[in-house]
XYZ file of C-alpha atoms in Angstrom:
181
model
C -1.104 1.615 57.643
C -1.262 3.358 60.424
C -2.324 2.854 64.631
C -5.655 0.637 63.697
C -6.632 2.260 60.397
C -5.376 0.745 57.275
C -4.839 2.973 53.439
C -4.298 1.597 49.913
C -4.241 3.835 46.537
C -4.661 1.878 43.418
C -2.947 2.283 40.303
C -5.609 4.717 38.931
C -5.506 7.057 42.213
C -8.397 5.311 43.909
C -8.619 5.409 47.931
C -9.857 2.789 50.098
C -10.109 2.870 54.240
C -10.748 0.026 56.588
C -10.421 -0.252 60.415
C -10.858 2.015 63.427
C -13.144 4.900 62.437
C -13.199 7.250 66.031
C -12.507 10.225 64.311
C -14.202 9.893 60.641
C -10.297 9.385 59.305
C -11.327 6.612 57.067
C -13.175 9.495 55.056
C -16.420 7.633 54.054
C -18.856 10.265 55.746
C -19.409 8.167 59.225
C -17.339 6.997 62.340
C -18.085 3.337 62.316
C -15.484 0.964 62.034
C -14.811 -1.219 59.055
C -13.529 -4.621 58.572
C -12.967 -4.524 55.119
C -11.898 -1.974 52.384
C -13.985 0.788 51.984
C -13.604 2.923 48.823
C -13.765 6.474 49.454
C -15.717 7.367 46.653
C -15.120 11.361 46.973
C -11.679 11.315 46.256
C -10.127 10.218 42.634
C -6.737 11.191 41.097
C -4.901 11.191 44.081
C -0.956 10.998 44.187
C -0.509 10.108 47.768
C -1.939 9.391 51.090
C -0.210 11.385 54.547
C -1.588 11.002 58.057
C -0.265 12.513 61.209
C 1.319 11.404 64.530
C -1.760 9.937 65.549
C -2.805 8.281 62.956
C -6.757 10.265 63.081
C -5.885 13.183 60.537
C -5.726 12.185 57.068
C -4.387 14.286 54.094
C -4.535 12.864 50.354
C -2.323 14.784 47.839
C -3.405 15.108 44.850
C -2.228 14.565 41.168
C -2.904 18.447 40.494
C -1.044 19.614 43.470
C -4.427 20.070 45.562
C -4.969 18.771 49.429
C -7.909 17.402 50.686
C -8.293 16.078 54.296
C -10.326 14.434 57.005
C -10.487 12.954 60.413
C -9.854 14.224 63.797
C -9.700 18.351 63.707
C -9.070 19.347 67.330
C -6.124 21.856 66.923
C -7.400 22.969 62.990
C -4.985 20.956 61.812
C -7.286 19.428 58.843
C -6.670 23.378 57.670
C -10.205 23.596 56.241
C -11.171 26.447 58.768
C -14.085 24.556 60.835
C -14.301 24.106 64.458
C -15.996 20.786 63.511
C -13.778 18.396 66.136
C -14.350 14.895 63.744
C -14.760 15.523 59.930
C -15.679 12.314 58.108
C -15.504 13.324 54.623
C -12.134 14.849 52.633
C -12.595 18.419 52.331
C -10.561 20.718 49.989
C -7.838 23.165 51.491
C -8.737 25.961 49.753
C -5.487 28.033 48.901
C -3.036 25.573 49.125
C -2.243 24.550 45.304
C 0.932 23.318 44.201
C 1.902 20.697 47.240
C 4.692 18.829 46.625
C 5.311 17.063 49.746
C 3.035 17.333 53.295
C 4.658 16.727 56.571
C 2.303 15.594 59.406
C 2.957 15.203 62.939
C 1.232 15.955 66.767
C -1.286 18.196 64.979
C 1.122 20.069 63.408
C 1.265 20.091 59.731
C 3.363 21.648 56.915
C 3.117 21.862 53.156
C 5.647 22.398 50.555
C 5.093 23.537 47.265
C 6.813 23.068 43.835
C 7.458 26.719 43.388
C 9.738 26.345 46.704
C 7.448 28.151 49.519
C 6.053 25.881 53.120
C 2.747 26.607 54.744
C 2.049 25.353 58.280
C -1.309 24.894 60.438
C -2.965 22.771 62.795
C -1.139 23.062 66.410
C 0.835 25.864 67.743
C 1.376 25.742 71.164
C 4.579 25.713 71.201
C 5.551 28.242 68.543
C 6.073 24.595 66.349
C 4.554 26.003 62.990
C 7.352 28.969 62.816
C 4.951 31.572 62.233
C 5.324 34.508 64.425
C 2.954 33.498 67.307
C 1.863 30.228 69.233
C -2.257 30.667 68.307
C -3.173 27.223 66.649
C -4.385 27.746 62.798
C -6.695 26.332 61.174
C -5.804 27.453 57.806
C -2.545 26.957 55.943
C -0.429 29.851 56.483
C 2.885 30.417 54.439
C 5.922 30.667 56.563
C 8.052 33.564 55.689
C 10.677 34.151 58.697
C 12.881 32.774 56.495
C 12.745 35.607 53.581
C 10.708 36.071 50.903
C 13.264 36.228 48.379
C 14.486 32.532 48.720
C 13.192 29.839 47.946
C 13.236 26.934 49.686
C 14.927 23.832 48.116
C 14.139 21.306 51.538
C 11.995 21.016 54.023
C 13.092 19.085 56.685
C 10.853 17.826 59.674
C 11.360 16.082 62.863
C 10.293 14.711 66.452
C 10.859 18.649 67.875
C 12.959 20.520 65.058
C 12.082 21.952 61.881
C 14.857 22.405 59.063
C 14.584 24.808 55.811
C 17.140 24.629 53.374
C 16.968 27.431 50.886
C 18.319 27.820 47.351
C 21.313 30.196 48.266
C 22.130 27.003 50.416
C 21.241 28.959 53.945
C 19.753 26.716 56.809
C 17.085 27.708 59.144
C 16.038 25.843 62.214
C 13.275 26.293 64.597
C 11.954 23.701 67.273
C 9.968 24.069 70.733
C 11.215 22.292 74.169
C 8.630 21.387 76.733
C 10.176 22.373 79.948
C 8.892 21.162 83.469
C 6.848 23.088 85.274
């Protein structure tokens, strides 16, 4: 559970949504608000459930490594490459097989796969998703400052810092400060 909307996988990888429904983040393809559980009957098979800071962008990982997501889309960071602003069905990420673990905060999200490589997209005003630039994307994009012939062993995220721990044990950090104006 998260803010006023409310998650449970079953057993057999089943999904079901209930409570605040502003952004389409309970996933079952409309923005009113349920009371009770909901199934979301587009998604099966899935291995866990992730939402952001906010609690209105959902991402469900799934058993074969595949990411679907849903909910609110303002900064791209559902990665599904649509300007759509609400999205109240799970779409696919296309590209982005493999997913081990998904980190989700402030719009910003990350990826990181079993074969050891992170993807980032959603917001980037800062310079957050460690990428080169600080244009928001709205697809997955693999982060690679780090070296392409490492692979990365962790992936650590928090409040303003990123960490990346690579398999030659080397540490890189990134993180963005919002100074006054």
């Amino acid at each position: 559970m998260y803010g006023y909307s409310s998650y449970a996988r079953t057993i057999n990888g089943e999904v079901y949504a209930w409570g605040d429904n502003s952004y389409g983040q309970l996933g079952i393809g409309n923005t009113e608000n349920q009371s009770s559980p909901v199934k979301i009957e587009s998604l099966s098979n899935v291995d866990e459930i992730y939402y952001d800071g906010s609690g209105c962008s959902v991402y469900a990982k799934m058993t074969n490594g595949e990411v679907y997501a849903w909910g609110d889309n303002s900064y791209g960071q559902l990665g599904i490459e649509s300007t759509t602003y609400k999205q109240s069905t799970p779409q696919k990420i296309e590209g982005l097989t493999n997913v081990e673990e998904i980190y989700a905060e402030a719009h910003s999200v990350y990826a990181k796969t079993t074969t050891g490589e992170v993807y980032a997209w959603g917001n980037n005003s800062r310079g957050q998703l460690g990428i080169g630039n600080t244009e928001d994307q709205s697809r997955p994009v693999k982060i690679e400052e780090y070296g392409n012939t490492q692979s990365i062993k962790r992936f650590y995220r928090s409040s303003n810092k990123n960490i990346i721990l690579t398999d030659d044990e080397k540490i890189y950090v990134w993180s963005f400060v919002i100074l006054p104006e």
